Short mmCIF file of C-alpha atoms and ligand atoms in Angstrom, two decimals:
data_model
loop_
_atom_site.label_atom_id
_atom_site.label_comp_id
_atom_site.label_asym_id
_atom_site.label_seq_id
_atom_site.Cartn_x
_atom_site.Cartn_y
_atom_site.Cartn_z
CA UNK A 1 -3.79 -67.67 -141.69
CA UNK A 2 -1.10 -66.21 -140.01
CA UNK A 3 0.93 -62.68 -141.20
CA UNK A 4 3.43 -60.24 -139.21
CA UNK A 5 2.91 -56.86 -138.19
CA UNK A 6 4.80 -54.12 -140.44
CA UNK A 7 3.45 -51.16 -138.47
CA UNK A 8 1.12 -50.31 -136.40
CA UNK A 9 0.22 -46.21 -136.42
CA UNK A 10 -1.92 -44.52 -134.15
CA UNK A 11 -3.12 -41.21 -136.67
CA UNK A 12 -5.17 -39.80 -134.14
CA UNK A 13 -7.14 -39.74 -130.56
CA UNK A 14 -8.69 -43.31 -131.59
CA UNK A 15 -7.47 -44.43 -135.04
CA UNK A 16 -5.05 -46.32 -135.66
CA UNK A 17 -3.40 -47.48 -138.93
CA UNK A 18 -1.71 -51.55 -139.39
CA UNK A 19 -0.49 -52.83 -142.23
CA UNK A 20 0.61 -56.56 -142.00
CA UNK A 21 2.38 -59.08 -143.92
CA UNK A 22 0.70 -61.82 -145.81
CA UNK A 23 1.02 -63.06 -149.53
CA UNK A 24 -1.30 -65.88 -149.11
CA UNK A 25 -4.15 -63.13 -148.11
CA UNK A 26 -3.70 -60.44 -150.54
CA UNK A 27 -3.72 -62.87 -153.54
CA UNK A 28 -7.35 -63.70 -153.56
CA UNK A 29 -8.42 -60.63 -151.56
CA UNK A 30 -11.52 -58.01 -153.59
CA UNK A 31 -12.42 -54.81 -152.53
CA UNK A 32 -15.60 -54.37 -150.01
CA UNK A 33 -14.50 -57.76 -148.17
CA UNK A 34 -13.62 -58.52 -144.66
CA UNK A 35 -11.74 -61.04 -142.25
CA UNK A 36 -12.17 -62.30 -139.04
CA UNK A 37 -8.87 -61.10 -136.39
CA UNK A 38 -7.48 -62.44 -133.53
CA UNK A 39 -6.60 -59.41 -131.95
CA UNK A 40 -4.04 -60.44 -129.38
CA UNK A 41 -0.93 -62.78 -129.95
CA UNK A 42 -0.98 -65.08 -127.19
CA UNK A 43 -2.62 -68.64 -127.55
CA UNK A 44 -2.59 -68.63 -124.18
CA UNK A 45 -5.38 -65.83 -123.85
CA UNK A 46 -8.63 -66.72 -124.53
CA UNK A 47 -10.27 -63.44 -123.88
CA UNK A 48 -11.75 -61.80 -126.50
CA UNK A 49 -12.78 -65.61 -127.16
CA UNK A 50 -14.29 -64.02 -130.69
CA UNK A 51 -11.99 -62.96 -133.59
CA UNK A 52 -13.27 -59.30 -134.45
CA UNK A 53 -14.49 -58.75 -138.12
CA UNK A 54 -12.34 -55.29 -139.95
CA UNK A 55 -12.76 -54.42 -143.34
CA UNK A 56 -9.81 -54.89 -145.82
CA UNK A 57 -8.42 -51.00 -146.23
CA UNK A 58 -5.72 -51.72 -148.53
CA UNK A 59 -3.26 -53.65 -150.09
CA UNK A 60 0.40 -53.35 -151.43
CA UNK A 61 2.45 -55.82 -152.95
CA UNK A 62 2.45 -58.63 -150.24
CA UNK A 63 0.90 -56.64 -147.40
CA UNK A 64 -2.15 -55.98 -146.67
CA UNK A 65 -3.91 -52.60 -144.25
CA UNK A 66 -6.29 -51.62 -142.27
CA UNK A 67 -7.68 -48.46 -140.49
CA UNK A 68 -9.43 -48.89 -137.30
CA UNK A 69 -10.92 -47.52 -134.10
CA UNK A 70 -10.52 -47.90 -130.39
CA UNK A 71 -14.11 -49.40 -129.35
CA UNK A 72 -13.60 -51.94 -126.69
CA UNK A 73 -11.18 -54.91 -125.56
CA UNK A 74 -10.42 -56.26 -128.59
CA UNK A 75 -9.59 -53.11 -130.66
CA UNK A 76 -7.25 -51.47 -127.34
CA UNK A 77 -5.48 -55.19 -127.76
CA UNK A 78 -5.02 -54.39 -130.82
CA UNK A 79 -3.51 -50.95 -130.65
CA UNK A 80 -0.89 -52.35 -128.36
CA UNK A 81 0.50 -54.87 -130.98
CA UNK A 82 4.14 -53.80 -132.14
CA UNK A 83 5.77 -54.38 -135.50
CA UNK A 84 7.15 -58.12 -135.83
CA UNK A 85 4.67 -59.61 -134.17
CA UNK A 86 2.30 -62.38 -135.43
CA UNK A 87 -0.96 -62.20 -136.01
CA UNK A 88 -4.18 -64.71 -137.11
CA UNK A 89 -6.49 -63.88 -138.92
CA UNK A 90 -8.80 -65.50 -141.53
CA UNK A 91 -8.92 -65.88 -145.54
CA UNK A 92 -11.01 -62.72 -146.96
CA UNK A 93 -14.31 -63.07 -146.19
CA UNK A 94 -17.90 -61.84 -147.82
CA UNK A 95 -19.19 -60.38 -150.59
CA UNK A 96 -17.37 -57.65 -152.65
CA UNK A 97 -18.32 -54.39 -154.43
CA UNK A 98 -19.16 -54.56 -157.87
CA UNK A 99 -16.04 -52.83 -160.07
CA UNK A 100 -17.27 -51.61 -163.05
CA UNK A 101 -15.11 -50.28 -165.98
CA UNK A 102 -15.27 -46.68 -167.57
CA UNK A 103 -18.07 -44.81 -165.23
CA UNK A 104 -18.61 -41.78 -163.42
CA UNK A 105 -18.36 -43.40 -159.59
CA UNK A 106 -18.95 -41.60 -156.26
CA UNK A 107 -17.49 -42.76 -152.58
CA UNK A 108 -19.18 -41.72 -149.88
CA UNK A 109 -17.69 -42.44 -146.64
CA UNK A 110 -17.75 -41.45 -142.93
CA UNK A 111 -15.82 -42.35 -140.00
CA UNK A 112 -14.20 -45.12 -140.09
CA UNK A 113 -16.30 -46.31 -142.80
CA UNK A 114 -13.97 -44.83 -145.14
CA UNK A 115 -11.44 -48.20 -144.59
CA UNK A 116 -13.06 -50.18 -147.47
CA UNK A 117 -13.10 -47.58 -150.00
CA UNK A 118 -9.50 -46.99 -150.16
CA UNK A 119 -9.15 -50.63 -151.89
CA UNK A 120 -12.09 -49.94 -153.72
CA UNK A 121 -10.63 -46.91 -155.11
CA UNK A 122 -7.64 -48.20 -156.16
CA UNK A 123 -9.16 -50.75 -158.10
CA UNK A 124 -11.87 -48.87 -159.81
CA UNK A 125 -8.99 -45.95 -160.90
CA UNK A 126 -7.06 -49.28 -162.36
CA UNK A 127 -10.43 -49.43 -164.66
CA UNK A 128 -10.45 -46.34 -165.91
CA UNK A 129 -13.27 -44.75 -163.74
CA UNK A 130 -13.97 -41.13 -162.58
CA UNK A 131 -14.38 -41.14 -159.23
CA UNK A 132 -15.55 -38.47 -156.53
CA UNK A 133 -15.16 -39.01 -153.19
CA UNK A 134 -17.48 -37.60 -150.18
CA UNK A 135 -15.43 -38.41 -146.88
CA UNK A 136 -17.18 -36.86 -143.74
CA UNK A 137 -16.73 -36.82 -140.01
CA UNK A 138 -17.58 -35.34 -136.86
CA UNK A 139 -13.44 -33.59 -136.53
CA UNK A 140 -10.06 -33.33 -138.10
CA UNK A 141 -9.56 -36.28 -135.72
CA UNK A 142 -11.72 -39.02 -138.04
CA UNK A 143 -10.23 -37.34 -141.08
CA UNK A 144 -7.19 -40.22 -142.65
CA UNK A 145 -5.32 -40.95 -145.47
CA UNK A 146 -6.19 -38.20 -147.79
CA UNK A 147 -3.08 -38.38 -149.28
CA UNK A 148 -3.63 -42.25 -150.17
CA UNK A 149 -7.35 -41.13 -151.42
CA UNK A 150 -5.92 -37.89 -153.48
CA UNK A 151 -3.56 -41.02 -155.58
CA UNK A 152 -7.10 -42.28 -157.18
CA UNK A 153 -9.48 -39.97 -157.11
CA UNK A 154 -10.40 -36.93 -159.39
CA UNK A 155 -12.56 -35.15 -156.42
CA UNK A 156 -12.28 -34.99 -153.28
CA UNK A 157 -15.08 -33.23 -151.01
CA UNK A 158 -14.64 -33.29 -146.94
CA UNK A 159 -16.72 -32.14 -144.20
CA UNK A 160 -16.50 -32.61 -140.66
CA UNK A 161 -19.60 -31.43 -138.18
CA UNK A 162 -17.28 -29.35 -136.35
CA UNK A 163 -15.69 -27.45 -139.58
CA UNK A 164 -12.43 -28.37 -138.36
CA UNK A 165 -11.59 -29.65 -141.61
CA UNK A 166 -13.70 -29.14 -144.81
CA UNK A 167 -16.70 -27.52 -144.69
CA UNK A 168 -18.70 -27.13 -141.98
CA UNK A 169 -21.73 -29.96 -141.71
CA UNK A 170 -22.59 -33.05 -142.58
CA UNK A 171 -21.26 -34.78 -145.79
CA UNK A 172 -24.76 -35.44 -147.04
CA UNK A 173 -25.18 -31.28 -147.49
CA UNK A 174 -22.29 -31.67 -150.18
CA UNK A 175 -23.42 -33.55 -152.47
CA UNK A 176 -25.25 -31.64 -155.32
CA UNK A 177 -24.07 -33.56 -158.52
CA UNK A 178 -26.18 -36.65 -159.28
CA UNK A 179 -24.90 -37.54 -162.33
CA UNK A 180 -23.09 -41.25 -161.34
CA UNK A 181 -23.67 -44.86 -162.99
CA UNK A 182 -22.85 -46.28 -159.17
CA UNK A 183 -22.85 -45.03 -155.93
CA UNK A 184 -20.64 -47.02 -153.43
CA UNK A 185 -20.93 -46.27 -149.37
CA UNK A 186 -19.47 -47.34 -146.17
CA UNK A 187 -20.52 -45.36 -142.71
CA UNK A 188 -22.87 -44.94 -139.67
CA UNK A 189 -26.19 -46.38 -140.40
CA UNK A 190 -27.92 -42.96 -140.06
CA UNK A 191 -25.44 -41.06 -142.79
CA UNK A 192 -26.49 -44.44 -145.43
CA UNK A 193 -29.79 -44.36 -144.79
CA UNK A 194 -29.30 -40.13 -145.88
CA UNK A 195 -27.33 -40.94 -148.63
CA UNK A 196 -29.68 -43.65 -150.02
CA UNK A 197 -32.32 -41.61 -149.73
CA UNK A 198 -30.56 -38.34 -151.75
CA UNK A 199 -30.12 -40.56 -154.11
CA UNK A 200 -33.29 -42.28 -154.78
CA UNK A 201 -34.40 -42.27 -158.36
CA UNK A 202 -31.42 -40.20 -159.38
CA UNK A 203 -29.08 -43.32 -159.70
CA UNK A 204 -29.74 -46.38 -160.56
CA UNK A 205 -26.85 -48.39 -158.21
CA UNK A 206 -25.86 -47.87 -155.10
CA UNK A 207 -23.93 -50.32 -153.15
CA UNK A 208 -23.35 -50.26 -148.86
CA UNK A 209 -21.48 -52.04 -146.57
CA UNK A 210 -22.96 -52.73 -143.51
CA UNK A 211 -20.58 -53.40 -140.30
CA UNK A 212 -23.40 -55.64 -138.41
CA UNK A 213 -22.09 -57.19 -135.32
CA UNK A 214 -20.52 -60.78 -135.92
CA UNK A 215 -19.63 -63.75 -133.83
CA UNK A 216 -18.62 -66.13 -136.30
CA UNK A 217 -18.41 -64.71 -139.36
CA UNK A 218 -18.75 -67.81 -141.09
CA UNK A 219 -22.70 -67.76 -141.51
CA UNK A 220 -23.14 -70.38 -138.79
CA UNK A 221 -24.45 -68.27 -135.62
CA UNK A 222 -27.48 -66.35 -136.91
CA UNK A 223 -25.54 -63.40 -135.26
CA UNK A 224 -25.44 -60.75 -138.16
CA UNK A 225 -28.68 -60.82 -140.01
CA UNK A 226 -30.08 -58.28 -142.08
CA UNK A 227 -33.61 -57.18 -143.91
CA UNK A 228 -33.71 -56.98 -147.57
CA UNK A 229 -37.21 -56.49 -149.66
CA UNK A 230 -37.25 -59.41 -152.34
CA UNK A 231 -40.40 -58.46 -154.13
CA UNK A 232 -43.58 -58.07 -152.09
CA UNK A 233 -41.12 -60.17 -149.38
CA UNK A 234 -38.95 -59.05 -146.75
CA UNK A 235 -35.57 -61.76 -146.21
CA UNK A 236 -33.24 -62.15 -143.83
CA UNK A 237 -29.62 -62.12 -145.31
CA UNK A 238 -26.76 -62.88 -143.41
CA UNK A 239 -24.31 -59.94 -143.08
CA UNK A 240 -20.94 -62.36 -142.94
CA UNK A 241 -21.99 -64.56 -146.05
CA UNK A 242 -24.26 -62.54 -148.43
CA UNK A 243 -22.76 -59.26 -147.27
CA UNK A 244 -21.48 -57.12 -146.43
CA UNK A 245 -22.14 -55.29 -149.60
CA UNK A 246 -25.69 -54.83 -150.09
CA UNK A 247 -27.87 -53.43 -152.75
CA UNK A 248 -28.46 -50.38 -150.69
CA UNK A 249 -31.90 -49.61 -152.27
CA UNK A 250 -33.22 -53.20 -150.73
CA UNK A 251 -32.03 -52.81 -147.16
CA UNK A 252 -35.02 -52.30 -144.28
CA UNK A 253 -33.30 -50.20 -141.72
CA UNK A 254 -35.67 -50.64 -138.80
CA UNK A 255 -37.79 -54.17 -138.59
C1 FAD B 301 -17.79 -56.40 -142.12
C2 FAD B 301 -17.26 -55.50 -141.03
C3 FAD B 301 -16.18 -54.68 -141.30
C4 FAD B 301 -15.67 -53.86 -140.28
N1 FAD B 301 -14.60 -53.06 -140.59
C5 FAD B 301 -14.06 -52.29 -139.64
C6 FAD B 301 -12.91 -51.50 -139.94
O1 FAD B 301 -12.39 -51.52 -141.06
N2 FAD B 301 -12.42 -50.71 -138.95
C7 FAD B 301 -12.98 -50.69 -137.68
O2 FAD B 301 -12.49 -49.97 -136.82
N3 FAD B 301 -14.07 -51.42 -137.38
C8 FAD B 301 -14.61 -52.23 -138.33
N4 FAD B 301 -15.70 -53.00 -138.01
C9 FAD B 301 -16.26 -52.94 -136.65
C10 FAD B 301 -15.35 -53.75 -135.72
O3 FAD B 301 -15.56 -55.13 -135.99
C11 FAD B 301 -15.70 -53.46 -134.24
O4 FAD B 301 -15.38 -52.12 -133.96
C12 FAD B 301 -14.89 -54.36 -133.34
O5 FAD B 301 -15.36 -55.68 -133.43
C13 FAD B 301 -14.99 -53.90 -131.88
O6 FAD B 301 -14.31 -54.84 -131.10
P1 FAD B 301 -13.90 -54.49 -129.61
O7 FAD B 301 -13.49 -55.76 -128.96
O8 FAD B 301 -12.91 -53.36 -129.57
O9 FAD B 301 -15.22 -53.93 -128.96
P2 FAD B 301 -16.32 -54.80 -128.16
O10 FAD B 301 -15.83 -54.96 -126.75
O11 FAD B 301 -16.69 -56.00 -128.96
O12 FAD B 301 -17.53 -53.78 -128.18
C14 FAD B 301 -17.52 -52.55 -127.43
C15 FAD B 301 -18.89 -51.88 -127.65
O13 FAD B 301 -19.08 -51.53 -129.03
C16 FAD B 301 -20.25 -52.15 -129.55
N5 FAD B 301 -19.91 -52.64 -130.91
C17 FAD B 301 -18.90 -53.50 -131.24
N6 FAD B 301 -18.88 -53.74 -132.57
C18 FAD B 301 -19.89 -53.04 -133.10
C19 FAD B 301 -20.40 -52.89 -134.44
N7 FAD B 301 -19.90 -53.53 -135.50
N8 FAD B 301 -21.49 -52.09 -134.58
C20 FAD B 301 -22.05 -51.46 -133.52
N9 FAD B 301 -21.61 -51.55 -132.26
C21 FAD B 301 -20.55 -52.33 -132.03
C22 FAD B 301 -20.58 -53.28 -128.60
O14 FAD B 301 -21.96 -53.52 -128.55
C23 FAD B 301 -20.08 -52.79 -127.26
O15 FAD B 301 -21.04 -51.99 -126.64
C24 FAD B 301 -16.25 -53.84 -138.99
C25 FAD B 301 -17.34 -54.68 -138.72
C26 FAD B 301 -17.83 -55.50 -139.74
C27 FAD B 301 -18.98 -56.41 -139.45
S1 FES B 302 -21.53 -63.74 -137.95
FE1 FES B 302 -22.27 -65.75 -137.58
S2 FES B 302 -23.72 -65.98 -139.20
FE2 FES B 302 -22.80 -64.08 -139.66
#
């Protein structure tokens, strides 16, 4: 698929914000799923080789967003992409949140982690859910789109490790209402693991989305497995295909 750039913001040090044009992807497109970019615009180029995997942040009439970070090559190729240009990218992949209808819902995001849960918040306001959300980082500087949040959500509680904005700490010492039918997270593997385990026998549901490293993104390479307990069994799921929203109460961090 191919769409054109409408903007492409940096918000801060290392995020930046692009929303591109595409009615053939936002059609089908469901909260919690990802596709596969191309993050430079010149056939020509074949380095990165591998389309990089972002998360679907948003999406608006015939556009679609999303929010991400300077990590490497392909994301500083990225940043230097200007409005008008086209970009290729594929359909929306993987496995979406669950939206349920007329619940008491909590978000709990940090980093960049938050990008999926802006789409996910849209649609679960759209079915008449309450919904808190816990956004946390380590500065002001991973704090975005607050305003976008504050549109669909009834709470909103922030903290950054620094205190620059929000309280001071980590988001995990905010939380002190359990009373949800579905927990939904997206974050650094250490603030899930936290966040699963605060909520352990308090809620019965909580959903993650895990940002494994992917090469294909297509379930062919092997690339992007994961550990889930089936029973007495431990499986091996592939993040790209059966992902990348997991029943977070199955997942085996370390194996
Ligand atoms: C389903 C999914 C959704 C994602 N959504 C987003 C999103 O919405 N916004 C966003 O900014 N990023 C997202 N990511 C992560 C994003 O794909 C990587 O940041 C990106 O591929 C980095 O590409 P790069 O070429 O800039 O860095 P590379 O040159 O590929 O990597 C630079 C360094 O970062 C490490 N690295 C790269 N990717 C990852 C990763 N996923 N986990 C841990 N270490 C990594 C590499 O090992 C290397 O050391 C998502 C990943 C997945 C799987
Ligand atoms: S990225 Fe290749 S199988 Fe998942």
């Amino acid at each position: 698929m191919k769409g054109e750039i409408v903007f492409n913001k940096k918000l801060s040090d290392k995020y930046y914000y692009m929303k591109i044009k595409s009615p053939d992807f936002v059609i089908n497109a469901k909260p919690g799923q990802f596709f596969m970019l191309k993050t430079q615009n010149f056939d020509y180029l074949v380095d990165p080789l591998l389309r990089r995997p972002f998360g679907i942040c948003d999406i608006d009439n015939d556009c679609f967003t999303l929010l991400y970070i300077l990590i490497g090559k392909g994301t500083y190729l990225l940043s230097n992409l200007h409005p008008g240009t086209i970009i290729s990218f594929s359909i929306p992949l993987g496995n979406p949140f669950t939206i349920v209808k007329n619940s008491k819902v909590a978000l709990i995001g940090g980093g960049v982690g938050i990008a999926p849960l802006l789409f996910l918040a849209k649609t679960l306001k759209s079915n008449n859910n309450f919904i808190t959300l816990y956004y946390g980082g380590k500065t002001k500087d991973d704090i975005h789109l607050i305003e976008e949040f504050e549109k669909y959500c009834d709470n909103i509680l922030i903290s950054t490790e620094d205190g620059s904005i929000g309280s001071k700490g980590v988001i995990t010492d905010l939380i002190k209402n359990f009373d949800y039918d579905i927990v939904y997270s997206c974050g650094p593997k250490p603030m899930m693991k936290a966040v699963i385990n605060l909520f352990k026998n308090k809620v019965s549901k909580i959903e993650v989305s895990l940002d494994e490293r992917m090469a294909c993104g297509l379930g062919a390479c092997l690339g992007c497995i994961v550990y889930l307990k089936d029973g007495e069994k431990i499986v091996q799921k592939r993040c790209c295909i059966e992902g990348p929203v997991f029943d977070g109460y199955k997942i085996v961090w370390e194996h």
